[in-house]
Amino acid sequence: MSLSPNKTSTDELELAARTPLPSSRSTLALNQGDSLSTSSMMLNESSLAPVDGGAKAYSFLLASFFVQALVWGFQGANGIFLDSYLTTPKYNSQPHASTILPVIGPLSSGIIYCSGVVLYPFYARYPYHRRTSMWVGVALAWASLFAASYVTSVIAILLFEGVLYGIAGSFLYACCISYMTEWFVNKRGMANGVIFAGTAFGGIIVPLTIPQLIKAYGLPKTIRIFSIAIAVILVPLLPFVRPRIPDSRMHQQIPAPQSKEWMKSTTIWIALAANTLQGFGYFVPIVWLPTFARELRITTSQAALTVALLNVYSVFGRISMGYLSDVLDPFFLAMSTLLSTSLVTFVIWGLLSRNLAGLLSFGIAYGMLASGWTSLFTAFVRPVAKENPNLTTTLFGYFLFSRGLGNILSTPISSGLITGSTVDMRKAFPLSGGKYENVIIFVGTCFAGAAGISLLGWAMDLRQRARSRVSSS
């Protein structure tokens, strides 16, 4: 995009730069090459809302919180839906139902995660398409679940609930993250934690509501009710999920970022490796907890309470981790929580979850420790992306993609581990006749491995800081 001498207005410079906003709320220094004149290097932002605070920033954050709660609330109840599908003859009697049905939830959430590598660069170049994408996402979310409530084929359910709902969620999820990098800079870790806490909040309300609705109306009508609730609640929320820089100033294509310097960052690759391994372990207990509870002869409502408590403490875990990531080394936080989660998996789930009290204890500890991981993403990318929102969201997309791989693949892996288990009370984890032993070992080992990788990242950070102190002295 070229700027003539008589068109170096504030609006054009905002569009040309598309840089994040620094702590100053009055001016912004730009460094975009020789195409901008020296007199254009300072950007007056008096016409824009402030960053890191103010009514518009916090109304955006609150609306995004509830958008994520609704989008991910259905995912949070996936274990309950799965248990209902697997115990209903018209579904579980179909060929390959026991293989297809457990994949629906992870496929949907996996699409939301993995689509980021495509959507974030697209929105960076064409930011004015984000609003349209969100409305398309709402319409598709309603239509996919509404259609799923009328079909009985497990393949059709996989298509509507797994694929189409995942695409709908991708549009809504990615736009919230993209807008967040405009509204928050110094408090971006906190904002990221609040948005991710919304996903857990949905996992509190929905799992507690769904069993009662299924009991009263049956599974198909329950899904139909949820589809209508999505439309009714999201439509009035979307006007508040808006960009800081108005779309009217963005009707031109933004040049694609050219720098690939981030690929030379060892710490980014270490964080991505730990993130992938954490993703392989994290989703397994969430999917199988209701089924595991049934093995212990715990009622459906009590099993739902286990999932809900997990999500209650996930809210606290994600917000607190987001806050801490703004002030502490993210690799230290990662190593600490991953190692603790591994111990919780082996000890509380593997040895102590013999009754409802043990299972509730596991849900609380797991939610508090494991769920805060995604709140570390902004801290992982901050040293590389610095104050570049386009690079921030691009790297965010890669983190979500690697996490999505674990989300999608962990369910068939865990299904195979359960199917291949033999009943033997002499096993190390004898609950349910040792049926879940391989799954518990798999999950605990994934977290332990990710903790080891994070330890390496922390050691590299400490060495880099030591070198910086020596060179500055």
Short mmCIF file of N, CA and C in Angstrom, two decimals, residues 319-405:
data_model
loop_
_atom_site.label_atom_id
_atom_site.label_comp_id
_atom_site.label_asym_id
_atom_site.label_seq_id
_atom_site.Cartn_x
_atom_site.Cartn_y
_atom_site.Cartn_z
N ILE A 319 -7.06 -18.02 34.97
CA ILE A 319 -6.89 -16.60 35.29
C ILE A 319 -5.61 -16.37 36.08
N SER A 320 -5.35 -17.20 37.09
CA SER A 320 -4.15 -17.02 37.91
C SER A 320 -2.89 -17.27 37.08
N MET A 321 -2.91 -18.27 36.20
CA MET A 321 -1.75 -18.53 35.36
C MET A 321 -1.51 -17.40 34.37
N GLY A 322 -2.60 -16.83 33.83
CA GLY A 322 -2.45 -15.68 32.95
C GLY A 322 -1.83 -14.50 33.66
N TYR A 323 -2.27 -14.24 34.89
CA TYR A 323 -1.70 -13.14 35.68
C TYR A 323 -0.23 -13.40 35.98
N LEU A 324 0.09 -14.61 36.43
CA LEU A 324 1.48 -14.94 36.79
C LEU A 324 2.39 -14.89 35.57
N SER A 325 1.86 -15.22 34.39
CA SER A 325 2.70 -15.24 33.18
C SER A 325 3.17 -13.85 32.79
N ASP A 326 2.51 -12.81 33.30
CA ASP A 326 2.96 -11.44 33.02
C ASP A 326 4.13 -11.03 33.89
N VAL A 327 4.41 -11.80 34.96
CA VAL A 327 5.46 -11.39 35.90
C VAL A 327 6.52 -12.46 36.15
N LEU A 328 6.23 -13.74 35.85
CA LEU A 328 7.18 -14.81 36.10
C LEU A 328 7.59 -15.51 34.81
N ASP A 329 8.69 -16.24 34.86
CA ASP A 329 9.17 -16.98 33.69
C ASP A 329 8.16 -18.06 33.31
N PRO A 330 7.68 -18.06 32.06
CA PRO A 330 6.66 -19.04 31.67
C PRO A 330 7.14 -20.48 31.72
N PHE A 331 8.43 -20.71 31.47
CA PHE A 331 8.94 -22.08 31.51
C PHE A 331 8.99 -22.61 32.95
N PHE A 332 9.27 -21.73 33.91
CA PHE A 332 9.22 -22.15 35.31
C PHE A 332 7.79 -22.52 35.70
N LEU A 333 6.83 -21.70 35.29
CA LEU A 333 5.43 -21.99 35.57
C LEU A 333 5.00 -23.29 34.89
N ALA A 334 5.45 -23.47 33.64
CA ALA A 334 5.10 -24.67 32.89
C ALA A 334 5.65 -25.92 33.57
N MET A 335 6.93 -25.89 33.92
CA MET A 335 7.56 -27.05 34.54
C MET A 335 6.86 -27.41 35.86
N SER A 336 6.56 -26.40 36.66
CA SER A 336 5.95 -26.64 37.97
C SER A 336 4.57 -27.27 37.84
N THR A 337 3.73 -26.71 36.98
CA THR A 337 2.36 -27.22 36.86
C THR A 337 2.32 -28.57 36.15
N LEU A 338 3.18 -28.78 35.17
CA LEU A 338 3.19 -30.05 34.44
C LEU A 338 3.64 -31.20 35.34
N LEU A 339 4.69 -30.97 36.12
CA LEU A 339 5.17 -32.00 37.04
C LEU A 339 4.11 -32.31 38.10
N SER A 340 3.46 -31.26 38.61
CA SER A 340 2.42 -31.46 39.62
C SER A 340 1.24 -32.23 39.02
N THR A 341 0.88 -31.93 37.79
CA THR A 341 -0.23 -32.62 37.14
C THR A 341 0.09 -34.09 36.92
N SER A 342 1.34 -34.38 36.59
CA SER A 342 1.74 -35.77 36.41
C SER A 342 1.57 -36.55 37.72
N LEU A 343 1.99 -35.94 38.82
CA LEU A 343 1.85 -36.59 40.13
C LEU A 343 0.37 -36.78 40.49
N VAL A 344 -0.45 -35.76 40.21
CA VAL A 344 -1.88 -35.84 40.49
C VAL A 344 -2.51 -36.99 39.70
N THR A 345 -2.10 -37.15 38.44
CA THR A 345 -2.65 -38.21 37.60
C THR A 345 -2.31 -39.59 38.14
N PHE A 346 -1.05 -39.80 38.48
CA PHE A 346 -0.63 -41.11 38.97
C PHE A 346 -1.20 -41.42 40.36
N VAL A 347 -1.19 -40.44 41.25
CA VAL A 347 -1.56 -40.70 42.64
C VAL A 347 -3.07 -40.61 42.86
N ILE A 348 -3.67 -39.45 42.51
CA ILE A 348 -5.08 -39.26 42.84
C ILE A 348 -5.99 -40.04 41.89
N TRP A 349 -5.75 -39.92 40.57
CA TRP A 349 -6.59 -40.68 39.64
C TRP A 349 -6.25 -42.17 39.68
N GLY A 350 -4.97 -42.47 39.65
CA GLY A 350 -4.56 -43.86 39.54
C GLY A 350 -4.77 -44.69 40.79
N LEU A 351 -4.58 -44.07 41.98
CA LEU A 351 -4.62 -44.86 43.21
C LEU A 351 -5.79 -44.52 44.14
N LEU A 352 -6.23 -43.26 44.15
CA LEU A 352 -7.19 -42.83 45.16
C LEU A 352 -8.62 -42.65 44.66
N SER A 353 -8.83 -42.70 43.36
CA SER A 353 -10.18 -42.46 42.83
C SER A 353 -11.01 -43.75 42.86
N ARG A 354 -11.27 -44.22 44.08
CA ARG A 354 -12.04 -45.45 44.25
C ARG A 354 -13.52 -45.16 44.51
N ASN A 355 -13.83 -43.88 44.74
CA ASN A 355 -15.20 -43.48 45.04
C ASN A 355 -15.40 -42.04 44.57
N LEU A 356 -16.57 -41.49 44.86
CA LEU A 356 -16.89 -40.14 44.41
C LEU A 356 -15.94 -39.11 44.99
N ALA A 357 -15.60 -39.25 46.27
CA ALA A 357 -14.70 -38.28 46.91
C ALA A 357 -13.34 -38.24 46.22
N GLY A 358 -12.80 -39.42 45.91
CA GLY A 358 -11.52 -39.47 45.22
C GLY A 358 -11.58 -38.86 43.84
N LEU A 359 -12.68 -39.13 43.13
CA LEU A 359 -12.83 -38.61 41.77
C LEU A 359 -13.02 -37.09 41.78
N LEU A 360 -13.77 -36.59 42.76
CA LEU A 360 -13.93 -35.14 42.89
C LEU A 360 -12.60 -34.47 43.22
N SER A 361 -11.81 -35.10 44.07
CA SER A 361 -10.49 -34.56 44.40
C SER A 361 -9.61 -34.47 43.16
N PHE A 362 -9.67 -35.50 42.34
CA PHE A 362 -8.90 -35.48 41.10
C PHE A 362 -9.38 -34.36 40.18
N GLY A 363 -10.69 -34.20 40.04
CA GLY A 363 -11.22 -33.14 39.18
C GLY A 363 -10.76 -31.77 39.63
N ILE A 364 -10.77 -31.52 40.94
CA ILE A 364 -10.35 -30.22 41.47
C ILE A 364 -8.87 -29.97 41.19
N ALA A 365 -8.03 -30.96 41.55
CA ALA A 365 -6.58 -30.79 41.38
C ALA A 365 -6.21 -30.69 39.91
N TYR A 366 -6.82 -31.52 39.08
CA TYR A 366 -6.50 -31.52 37.65
C TYR A 366 -6.92 -30.20 37.00
N GLY A 367 -8.12 -29.73 37.35
CA GLY A 367 -8.59 -28.47 36.79
C GLY A 367 -7.71 -27.31 37.17
N MET A 368 -7.28 -27.25 38.43
CA MET A 368 -6.47 -26.14 38.90
C MET A 368 -5.08 -26.14 38.28
N LEU A 369 -4.49 -27.32 38.12
CA LEU A 369 -3.10 -27.39 37.67
C LEU A 369 -2.95 -27.50 36.15
N ALA A 370 -3.73 -28.38 35.53
CA ALA A 370 -3.51 -28.67 34.11
C ALA A 370 -4.12 -27.64 33.18
N SER A 371 -5.23 -27.03 33.60
CA SER A 371 -5.99 -26.20 32.67
C SER A 371 -5.37 -24.83 32.41
N GLY A 372 -4.45 -24.40 33.27
CA GLY A 372 -3.85 -23.09 33.08
C GLY A 372 -2.81 -23.03 31.99
N TRP A 373 -2.50 -24.17 31.37
CA TRP A 373 -1.43 -24.22 30.39
C TRP A 373 -1.61 -23.23 29.25
N THR A 374 -2.80 -23.16 28.69
CA THR A 374 -3.02 -22.30 27.52
C THR A 374 -2.85 -20.82 27.84
N SER A 375 -2.96 -20.45 29.10
CA SER A 375 -2.75 -19.05 29.49
C SER A 375 -1.29 -18.64 29.39
N LEU A 376 -0.40 -19.61 29.17
CA LEU A 376 1.03 -19.31 29.04
C LEU A 376 1.42 -18.96 27.60
N PHE A 377 0.52 -19.15 26.65
CA PHE A 377 0.89 -18.96 25.25
C PHE A 377 1.44 -17.56 24.97
N THR A 378 0.75 -16.54 25.47
CA THR A 378 1.20 -15.17 25.19
C THR A 378 2.58 -14.92 25.80
N ALA A 379 2.87 -15.52 26.95
CA ALA A 379 4.19 -15.35 27.56
C ALA A 379 5.27 -16.07 26.76
N PHE A 380 4.94 -17.22 26.19
CA PHE A 380 5.91 -17.94 25.36
C PHE A 380 6.28 -17.13 24.11
N VAL A 381 5.32 -16.46 23.50
CA VAL A 381 5.58 -15.77 22.23
C VAL A 381 6.06 -14.34 22.44
N ARG A 382 5.88 -13.78 23.64
CA ARG A 382 6.21 -12.37 23.87
C ARG A 382 7.66 -12.02 23.56
N PRO A 383 8.66 -12.82 23.99
CA PRO A 383 10.05 -12.44 23.70
C PRO A 383 10.37 -12.41 22.21
N VAL A 384 9.64 -13.17 21.41
CA VAL A 384 9.90 -13.22 19.96
C VAL A 384 9.03 -12.22 19.22
N ALA A 385 7.74 -12.21 19.51
CA ALA A 385 6.81 -11.33 18.79
C ALA A 385 6.90 -9.89 19.28
N LYS A 386 7.36 -9.70 20.52
CA LYS A 386 7.46 -8.38 21.14
C LYS A 386 6.12 -7.66 21.04
N GLU A 387 6.03 -6.53 20.30
CA GLU A 387 4.79 -5.78 20.25
C GLU A 387 4.13 -5.86 18.87
N ASN A 388 4.37 -6.95 18.17
CA ASN A 388 3.79 -7.13 16.84
C ASN A 388 2.55 -8.02 16.95
N PRO A 389 1.34 -7.47 16.80
CA PRO A 389 0.15 -8.29 17.01
C PRO A 389 -0.04 -9.35 15.94
N ASN A 390 0.38 -9.06 14.70
CA ASN A 390 0.23 -10.04 13.63
C ASN A 390 1.09 -11.28 13.89
N LEU A 391 2.34 -11.05 14.32
CA LEU A 391 3.22 -12.17 14.63
C LEU A 391 2.73 -12.90 15.89
N THR A 392 2.18 -12.14 16.84
CA THR A 392 1.64 -12.76 18.05
C THR A 392 0.54 -13.75 17.72
N THR A 393 -0.42 -13.31 16.90
CA THR A 393 -1.53 -14.20 16.55
C THR A 393 -1.07 -15.35 15.65
N THR A 394 -0.08 -15.10 14.79
CA THR A 394 0.44 -16.17 13.94
C THR A 394 1.08 -17.27 14.79
N LEU A 395 1.92 -16.87 15.74
CA LEU A 395 2.54 -17.85 16.63
C LEU A 395 1.50 -18.53 17.52
N PHE A 396 0.50 -17.76 17.91
CA PHE A 396 -0.60 -18.33 18.68
C PHE A 396 -1.25 -19.46 17.90
N GLY A 397 -1.40 -19.25 16.58
CA GLY A 397 -1.99 -20.27 15.73
C GLY A 397 -1.17 -21.55 15.71
N TYR A 398 0.15 -21.43 15.71
CA TYR A 398 1.01 -22.62 15.72
C TYR A 398 0.89 -23.37 17.05
N PHE A 399 0.79 -22.63 18.15
CA PHE A 399 0.61 -23.28 19.44
C PHE A 399 -0.72 -24.03 19.49
N LEU A 400 -1.76 -23.40 18.99
CA LEU A 400 -3.06 -24.06 18.99
C LEU A 400 -3.07 -25.27 18.06
N PHE A 401 -2.36 -25.17 16.94
CA PHE A 401 -2.29 -26.28 16.00
C PHE A 401 -1.62 -27.49 16.63
N SER A 402 -0.47 -27.28 17.28
CA SER A 402 0.23 -28.41 17.88
C SER A 402 -0.58 -29.01 19.03
N ARG A 403 -1.31 -28.16 19.74
CA ARG A 403 -2.18 -28.66 20.80
C ARG A 403 -3.36 -29.43 20.20
N GLY A 404 -3.86 -28.94 19.07
CA GLY A 404 -4.96 -29.62 18.40
C GLY A 404 -4.59 -31.01 17.92
N LEU A 405 -3.35 -31.20 17.52
CA LEU A 405 -2.92 -32.54 17.12
C LEU A 405 -3.10 -33.54 18.25
#
